[in-house]
PDB file of C-alpha atoms in Angstrom:
ATOM      1  CA  ALA A   1       0.016  -0.157   0.041  1.00  0.00           C
ATOM      2  CA  GLY A   2       1.059   3.510  -0.974  1.00  0.00           C
ATOM      3  CA  GLU A   3       3.936   2.145  -2.955  1.00  0.00           C
ATOM      4  CA  SER A   4       4.448   2.036  -6.982  1.00  0.00           C
ATOM      5  CA  ALA A   5       6.255  -0.091  -9.320  1.00  0.00           C
ATOM      6  CA  GLN A   6       7.563  -0.123 -12.677  1.00  0.00           C
ATOM      7  CA  LEU A   7       6.012  -2.611 -15.339  1.00  0.00           C
ATOM      8  CA  PRO A   8       7.946  -2.754 -18.507  1.00  0.00           C
ATOM      9  CA  PHE A   9       6.142  -4.021 -21.651  1.00  0.00           C
ATOM     10  CA  SER A  10       7.009  -4.368 -25.441  1.00  0.00           C
ATOM     11  CA  VAL A  11       4.957  -3.855 -28.504  1.00  0.00           C
ATOM     12  CA  LEU A  12       5.592  -6.194 -31.147  1.00  0.00           C
ATOM     13  CA  ILE A  13       4.275  -4.995 -34.913  1.00  0.00           C
ATOM     14  CA  PRO A  14       3.052  -7.624 -37.094  1.00  0.00           C
ATOM     15  CA  GLU A  15       4.781  -7.609 -40.535  1.00  0.00           C
ATOM     16  CA  LYS A  16       1.507  -7.236 -42.280  1.00  0.00           C
ATOM     17  CA  ALA A  17       0.215  -4.634 -40.169  1.00  0.00           C
ATOM     18  CA  GLU A  18      -1.793  -2.037 -41.991  1.00  0.00           C
ATOM     19  CA  PRO A  19      -0.535   1.606 -42.540  1.00  0.00           C
ATOM     20  CA  GLY A  20      -1.895   4.068 -40.339  1.00  0.00           C
ATOM     21  CA  GLY A  21      -3.195   4.425 -36.886  1.00  0.00           C
ATOM     22  CA  HIS A  22      -3.542   1.638 -34.237  1.00  0.00           C
ATOM     23  CA  TYR A  23      -4.281   1.616 -30.691  1.00  0.00           C
ATOM     24  CA  ALA A  24      -4.399  -0.414 -27.565  1.00  0.00           C
ATOM     25  CA  ALA A  25      -5.458  -0.258 -24.113  1.00  0.00           C
ATOM     26  CA  ILE A  26      -3.270  -1.549 -21.245  1.00  0.00           C
ATOM     27  CA  LEU A  27      -5.328  -2.657 -18.158  1.00  0.00           C
ATOM     28  CA  VAL A  28      -3.910  -3.098 -14.921  1.00  0.00           C
ATOM     29  CA  GLY A  29      -6.467  -4.426 -12.167  1.00  0.00           C
ATOM     30  CA  THR A  30      -6.770  -6.240  -8.943  1.00  0.00           C
ATOM     31  CA  GLN A  31      -7.918  -9.826  -8.225  1.00  0.00           C
ATOM     32  CA  PRO A  32     -10.232 -10.657  -5.520  1.00  0.00           C
ATOM     33  CA  ASN A  33      -8.989 -12.854  -2.594  1.00  0.00           C
ATOM     34  CA  ALA A  34     -10.112 -16.193  -2.732  1.00  0.00           C
ATOM     35  CA  LEU A  35     -12.907 -16.664   0.143  1.00  0.00           C
ATOM     36  CA  HIS A  36     -13.849 -20.020   1.360  1.00  0.00           C
ATOM     37  CA  ALA A  37     -17.267 -18.775   2.550  1.00  0.00           C
ATOM     38  CA  THR A  38     -20.610 -20.362   2.732  1.00  0.00           C
ATOM     39  CA  GLY A  39     -23.927 -18.091   1.371  1.00  0.00           C
ATOM     40  CA  THR A  40     -23.804 -15.036  -0.926  1.00  0.00           C
ATOM     41  CA  VAL A  41     -20.075 -13.748  -1.263  1.00  0.00           C
ATOM     42  CA  LEU A  42     -19.367 -10.169  -2.998  1.00  0.00           C
ATOM     43  CA  LYS A  43     -16.121 -10.009  -4.485  1.00  0.00           C
ATOM     44  CA  VAL A  44     -14.828  -6.605  -6.100  1.00  0.00           C
ATOM     45  CA  ALA A  45     -12.171  -6.189  -8.685  1.00  0.00           C
ATOM     46  CA  SER A  46     -11.093  -2.721 -10.043  1.00  0.00           C
ATOM     47  CA  TYR A  47      -8.848  -1.755 -13.107  1.00  0.00           C
ATOM     48  CA  VAL A  48      -7.279   1.126 -14.370  1.00  0.00           C
ATOM     49  CA  SER A  49      -6.238   1.807 -18.249  1.00  0.00           C
ATOM     50  CA  SER A  50      -3.937   3.585 -20.196  1.00  0.00           C
ATOM     51  CA  LEU A  51      -4.216   3.965 -24.156  1.00  0.00           C
ATOM     52  CA  LEU A  52      -1.137   3.443 -26.311  1.00  0.00           C
ATOM     53  CA  PHE A  53      -1.310   4.924 -29.799  1.00  0.00           C
ATOM     54  CA  VAL A  54       1.093   3.296 -32.641  1.00  0.00           C
ATOM     55  CA  ARG A  55       1.502   4.856 -35.965  1.00  0.00           C
ATOM     56  CA  ILE A  56       2.708   2.395 -38.879  1.00  0.00           C
ATOM     57  CA  LYS A  57       4.519   4.048 -41.876  1.00  0.00           C
ATOM     58  CA  GLY A  58       2.971   3.618 -45.348  1.00  0.00           C
ATOM     59  CA  ASP A  59       0.032   4.813 -47.223  1.00  0.00           C
ATOM     60  CA  VAL A  60      -1.318   7.000 -44.106  1.00  0.00           C
ATOM     61  CA  ILE A  61      -4.417   9.004 -44.864  1.00  0.00           C
ATOM     62  CA  GLU A  62      -4.706  12.185 -42.500  1.00  0.00           C
ATOM     63  CA  SER A  63      -7.947  13.570 -43.201  1.00  0.00           C
ATOM     64  CA  GLY A  64     -10.930  15.075 -41.200  1.00  0.00           C
ATOM     65  CA  ARG A  65     -13.900  17.736 -40.934  1.00  0.00           C
ATOM     66  CA  ILE A  66     -15.479  19.513 -38.319  1.00  0.00           C
ATOM     67  CA  ARG A  67     -19.210  17.486 -37.876  1.00  0.00           C
ATOM     68  CA  GLU A  68     -20.845  19.970 -35.654  1.00  0.00           C
ATOM     69  CA  PHE A  69     -20.148  23.321 -34.022  1.00  0.00           C
ATOM     70  CA  THR A  70     -22.903  24.701 -32.048  1.00  0.00           C
ATOM     71  CA  THR A  71     -23.800  26.727 -28.740  1.00  0.00           C
ATOM     72  CA  THR A  72     -26.449  25.111 -26.324  1.00  0.00           C
ATOM     73  CA  GLN A  73     -28.644  28.189 -26.589  1.00  0.00           C
ATOM     74  CA  ASN A  74     -29.281  30.966 -29.341  1.00  0.00           C
ATOM     75  CA  LEU A  75     -30.029  33.532 -26.368  1.00  0.00           C
ATOM     76  CA  TYR A  76     -27.783  34.321 -23.550  1.00  0.00           C
ATOM     77  CA  GLN A  77     -28.807  36.649 -20.772  1.00  0.00           C
ATOM     78  CA  SER A  78     -25.026  36.896 -19.929  1.00  0.00           C
ATOM     79  CA  PRO A  79     -21.730  36.274 -21.546  1.00  0.00           C
ATOM     80  CA  ASN A  80     -21.465  32.854 -20.367  1.00  0.00           C
ATOM     81  CA  VAL A  81     -21.591  30.468 -23.283  1.00  0.00           C
ATOM     82  CA  ASP A  82     -21.332  26.653 -23.788  1.00  0.00           C
ATOM     83  CA  PHE A  83     -19.830  25.161 -27.031  1.00  0.00           C
ATOM     84  CA  THR A  84     -20.381  21.710 -28.443  1.00  0.00           C
ATOM     85  CA  LEU A  85     -17.518  20.802 -31.245  1.00  0.00           C
ATOM     86  CA  ARG A  86     -17.714  17.396 -32.895  1.00  0.00           C
ATOM     87  CA  PHE A  87     -14.625  16.506 -34.827  1.00  0.00           C
ATOM     88  CA  GLU A  88     -14.854  13.376 -37.422  1.00  0.00           C
ATOM     89  CA  ASN A  89     -11.781  11.717 -38.433  1.00  0.00           C
ATOM     90  CA  THR A  90     -12.351  10.167 -41.954  1.00  0.00           C
ATOM     91  CA  GLY A  91      -8.640   9.036 -42.263  1.00  0.00           C
ATOM     92  CA  ASN A  92      -7.015   6.090 -41.150  1.00  0.00           C
ATOM     93  CA  THR A  93      -4.644   7.288 -38.475  1.00  0.00           C
ATOM     94  CA  HIS A  94      -5.388   9.127 -35.291  1.00  0.00           C
ATOM     95  CA  VAL A  95      -5.027  12.817 -35.458  1.00  0.00           C
ATOM     96  CA  ARG A  96      -5.004  15.539 -32.663  1.00  0.00           C
ATOM     97  CA  PRO A  97      -6.865  18.573 -33.898  1.00  0.00           C
ATOM     98  CA  GLN A  98      -5.409  21.753 -32.421  1.00  0.00           C
ATOM     99  CA  GLY A  99      -6.704  25.282 -32.897  1.00  0.00           C
ATOM    100  CA  ASP A 100      -8.940  27.877 -30.744  1.00  0.00           C
ATOM    101  CA  ILE A 101     -12.392  29.476 -30.721  1.00  0.00           C
ATOM    102  CA  THR A 102     -12.145  33.187 -31.131  1.00  0.00           C
ATOM    103  CA  ILE A 103     -15.375  35.084 -29.979  1.00  0.00           C
ATOM    104  CA  TYR A 104     -16.508  38.480 -31.611  1.00  0.00           C
ATOM    105  CA  ASN A 105     -19.028  41.041 -30.777  1.00  0.00           C
ATOM    106  CA  MET A 106     -21.523  42.738 -33.254  1.00  0.00           C
ATOM    107  CA  TRP A 107     -18.938  45.488 -33.852  1.00  0.00           C
ATOM    108  CA  GLY A 108     -16.200  42.794 -34.786  1.00  0.00           C
ATOM    109  CA  ARG A 109     -14.225  43.538 -32.001  1.00  0.00           C
ATOM    110  CA  GLN A 110     -12.675  40.221 -30.259  1.00  0.00           C
ATOM    111  CA  ARG A 111     -13.953  39.257 -26.827  1.00  0.00           C
ATOM    112  CA  GLY A 112     -12.653  35.979 -26.023  1.00  0.00           C
ATOM    113  CA  GLN A 113     -10.492  33.183 -26.917  1.00  0.00           C
ATOM    114  CA  VAL A 114     -10.727  29.355 -26.140  1.00  0.00           C
ATOM    115  CA  LEU A 115      -7.615  27.315 -26.663  1.00  0.00           C
ATOM    116  CA  ILE A 116      -8.194  23.633 -28.085  1.00  0.00           C
ATOM    117  CA  ASN A 117      -5.445  21.011 -27.343  1.00  0.00           C
ATOM    118  CA  GLN A 118      -2.524  23.332 -27.169  1.00  0.00           C
ATOM    119  CA  ASP A 119      -0.850  21.335 -24.450  1.00  0.00           C
ATOM    120  CA  ALA A 120       1.841  19.701 -26.607  1.00  0.00           C
ATOM    121  CA  ASP A 121       2.626  16.885 -23.956  1.00  0.00           C
ATOM    122  CA  SER A 122      -1.056  15.691 -23.864  1.00  0.00           C
ATOM    123  CA  ASN A 123      -2.736  12.695 -25.877  1.00  0.00           C
ATOM    124  CA  PHE A 124      -6.133  13.733 -24.399  1.00  0.00           C
ATOM    125  CA  GLY A 125      -7.409  15.315 -27.756  1.00  0.00           C
ATOM    126  CA  ASN A 126      -6.854  12.626 -30.216  1.00  0.00           C
ATOM    127  CA  VAL A 127      -9.560  11.206 -32.425  1.00  0.00           C
ATOM    128  CA  LEU A 128      -9.314   7.778 -33.667  1.00  0.00           C
ATOM    129  CA  PRO A 129      -9.661   6.725 -37.283  1.00  0.00           C
ATOM    130  CA  LYS A 130     -13.225   6.449 -38.646  1.00  0.00           C
ATOM    131  CA  SER A 131     -14.735   8.039 -35.516  1.00  0.00           C
ATOM    132  CA  ILE A 132     -16.441  11.237 -34.257  1.00  0.00           C
ATOM    133  CA  ARG A 133     -15.185  12.814 -30.928  1.00  0.00           C
ATOM    134  CA  LYS A 134     -17.136  15.305 -28.935  1.00  0.00           C
ATOM    135  CA  PHE A 135     -15.525  18.259 -27.430  1.00  0.00           C
ATOM    136  CA  GLN A 136     -17.016  20.805 -25.084  1.00  0.00           C
ATOM    137  CA  PHE A 137     -15.846  24.036 -24.103  1.00  0.00           C
ATOM    138  CA  SER A 138     -16.989  26.879 -22.111  1.00  0.00           C
ATOM    139  CA  TRP A 139     -16.203  30.779 -22.283  1.00  0.00           C
ATOM    140  CA  SER A 140     -17.053  33.624 -19.763  1.00  0.00           C
ATOM    141  CA  GLY A 141     -17.003  37.429 -20.722  1.00  0.00           C
ATOM    142  CA  ASP A 142     -16.432  40.320 -18.913  1.00  0.00           C
ATOM    143  CA  GLY A 143     -19.790  41.203 -18.539  1.00  0.00           C
ATOM    144  CA  ASN A 144     -19.740  44.886 -20.157  1.00  0.00           C
ATOM    145  CA  PRO A 145     -23.464  46.000 -19.981  1.00  0.00           C
ATOM    146  CA  PHE A 146     -23.091  47.903 -23.269  1.00  0.00           C
ATOM    147  CA  ASP A 147     -21.425  44.712 -24.987  1.00  0.00           C
ATOM    148  CA  ILE A 148     -24.659  43.276 -25.970  1.00  0.00           C
ATOM    149  CA  GLY A 149     -26.146  42.175 -29.065  1.00  0.00           C
ATOM    150  CA  LEU A 150     -25.170  39.623 -31.781  1.00  0.00           C
ATOM    151  CA  TYR A 151     -22.080  37.536 -31.315  1.00  0.00           C
ATOM    152  CA  SER A 152     -19.987  35.152 -33.610  1.00  0.00           C
ATOM    153  CA  ALA A 153     -17.782  32.394 -32.664  1.00  0.00           C
ATOM    154  CA  GLU A 154     -14.987  31.261 -35.144  1.00  0.00           C
ATOM    155  CA  VAL A 155     -13.337  27.769 -34.390  1.00  0.00           C
ATOM    156  CA  THR A 156     -10.236  27.020 -36.455  1.00  0.00           C
ATOM    157  CA  LEU A 157      -8.491  23.583 -36.404  1.00  0.00           C
ATOM    158  CA  ALA A 158      -5.292  22.480 -37.788  1.00  0.00           C
ATOM    159  CA  TYR A 159      -4.212  18.446 -37.745  1.00  0.00           C
ATOM    160  CA  GLY A 160      -1.871  16.052 -39.253  1.00  0.00           C
ATOM    161  CA  GLN A 161       1.925  15.290 -39.027  1.00  0.00           C
ATOM    162  CA  ASP A 162       2.901  14.786 -42.582  1.00  0.00           C
ATOM    163  CA  GLY A 163       1.334  18.268 -43.575  1.00  0.00           C
ATOM    164  CA  LYS A 164      -0.660  20.477 -41.490  1.00  0.00           C
ATOM    165  CA  GLN A 165      -4.585  20.737 -42.588  1.00  0.00           C
ATOM    166  CA  ASN A 166      -6.889  23.399 -41.592  1.00  0.00           C
ATOM    167  CA  VAL A 167     -10.763  23.552 -40.995  1.00  0.00           C
ATOM    168  CA  SER A 168     -13.031  26.005 -39.612  1.00  0.00           C
ATOM    169  CA  SER A 169     -16.482  26.782 -38.919  1.00  0.00           C
ATOM    170  CA  LYS A 170     -18.492  29.512 -37.580  1.00  0.00           C
ATOM    171  CA  VAL A 171     -21.706  30.072 -35.357  1.00  0.00           C
ATOM    172  CA  TYR A 172     -23.838  33.069 -34.035  1.00  0.00           C
ATOM    173  CA  PHE A 173     -25.675  33.775 -31.092  1.00  0.00           C
ATOM    174  CA  TRP A 174     -26.921  36.405 -28.859  1.00  0.00           C
ATOM    175  CA  VAL A 175     -25.897  38.059 -25.442  1.00  0.00           C
ATOM    176  CA  VAL A 176     -29.103  40.006 -24.275  1.00  0.00           C
ATOM    177  CA  PRO A 177     -29.817  40.751 -20.619  1.00  0.00           C
ATOM    178  CA  VAL A 178     -33.579  40.768 -21.079  1.00  0.00           C
ATOM    179  CA  VAL A 179     -34.699  42.115 -17.491  1.00  0.00           C
ATOM    180  CA  PRO A 180     -32.440  44.941 -17.628  1.00  0.00           C
ATOM    181  CA  VAL A 181     -33.177  45.569 -21.397  1.00  0.00           C
ATOM    182  CA  THR A 182     -36.851  45.365 -20.873  1.00  0.00           C
ATOM    183  CA  ILE A 183     -36.719  48.098 -17.899  1.00  0.00           C
ATOM    184  CA  GLY A 184     -34.421  50.455 -20.079  1.00  0.00           C
ATOM    185  CA  ILE A 185     -37.237  50.083 -22.887  1.00  0.00           C
ATOM    186  CA  ILE A 186     -40.157  50.872 -20.622  1.00  0.00           C
ATOM    187  CA  THR A 187     -38.299  53.672 -19.140  1.00  0.00           C
ATOM    188  CA  VAL A 188     -37.462  55.195 -22.672  1.00  0.00           C
ATOM    189  CA  VAL A 189     -41.173  54.841 -23.840  1.00  0.00           C
ATOM    190  CA  PHE A 190     -42.351  56.325 -20.571  1.00  0.00           C
ATOM    191  CA  PHE A 191     -40.403  59.462 -20.968  1.00  0.00           C
ATOM    192  CA  VAL A 192     -41.287  59.545 -24.750  1.00  0.00           C
ATOM    193  CA  LEU A 193     -44.957  59.456 -24.043  1.00  0.00           C
ATOM    194  CA  LEU A 194     -44.661  62.098 -21.180  1.00  0.00           C
ATOM    195  CA  PHE A 195     -42.617  64.346 -23.526  1.00  0.00           C
ATOM    196  CA  VAL A 196     -45.479  64.263 -26.349  1.00  0.00           C
ATOM    197  CA  TYR A 197     -48.196  64.500 -23.625  1.00  0.00           C
ATOM    198  CA  LEU A 198     -46.595  67.629 -22.549  1.00  0.00           C
ATOM    199  CA  ILE A 199     -45.887  69.080 -25.679  1.00  0.00           C
ATOM    200  CA  ARG A 200     -49.617  68.451 -26.947  1.00  0.00           C
ATOM    201  CA  ARG A 201     -50.831  70.106 -23.677  1.00  0.00           C
ATOM    202  CA  TYR A 202     -48.506  73.114 -24.518  1.00  0.00           C
ATOM    203  CA  ILE A 203     -49.918  73.401 -27.905  1.00  0.00           C
ATOM    204  CA  ARG A 204     -53.681  73.335 -26.509  1.00  0.00           C
ATOM    205  CA  ARG A 205     -52.837  75.901 -23.904  1.00  0.00           C
ATOM    206  CA  ALA A 206     -51.088  78.264 -26.469  1.00  0.00           C
ATOM    207  CA  LEU A 207     -53.982  77.960 -29.147  1.00  0.00           C
ATOM    208  CA  THR A 208     -56.638  78.610 -26.307  1.00  0.00           C
ATOM    209  CA  LEU A 209     -54.927  81.733 -25.129  1.00  0.00           C
ATOM    210  CA  GLU A 210     -54.462  82.945 -28.797  1.00  0.00           C
ATOM    211  CA  GLN A 211     -58.164  82.211 -29.278  1.00  0.00           C
ATOM    212  CA  GLN A 212     -59.237  84.244 -26.091  1.00  0.00           C
ATOM    213  CA  ARG A 213     -56.718  87.195 -27.528  1.00  0.00           C
ATOM    214  CA  PHE A 214     -58.257  87.116 -30.815  1.00  0.00           C
ATOM    215  CA  THR A 215     -61.877  87.349 -29.435  1.00  0.00           C
ATOM    216  CA  HIS A 216     -60.925  90.048 -27.152  1.00  0.00           C
ATOM    217  CA  THR A 217     -59.320  92.126 -29.823  1.00  0.00           C
ATOM    218  CA  ASN A 218     -62.426  91.768 -32.083  1.00  0.00           C
ATOM    219  CA  THR A 219     -64.643  92.880 -29.151  1.00  0.00           C
TER     220      THR A 219
END
């Protein structure tokens, strides 16, 4: 208990292995102790795994595309947005798409950026051949009350070891604080109606005074 051990292993590649990406999982687990007991006995075993990626030289095809890039909602009351990205690997070897999501406001100003698989020492973002992997990201803005309206988010990904390829996609969403905006609109409408009412009252009073003056002059 509390100790660690090194377990060396080797990978033997068959001579007829197809070019491209191959992968395996190394499983290490516990074996329940043998119990000599009568009745119902519960045995528990646990396993941990580590993925191993192997790339065989030859006719390697690196290709992929963005299958989906969306937000969870079309309208947000605050700049806290969740993105869903699905990348499809259409080649025969694993790829690790890297890039970022850049967010712009309605004036074209950059309001944020989300990095994707920028850690070079991590294998977390690998997408296996002939498969689709789902990624989820979150972005939080600074909450500027005047920075509302239509936003756009553009994702740009690069992948491939033999030659970098690029794919991109864009999505739009709204950031509108409904309650403050509604209160502001009601306040503006109220003052406009009040201003119109006062102007009309002033005009009616001016016409009445002019009519009285005209009548007095004739008399």
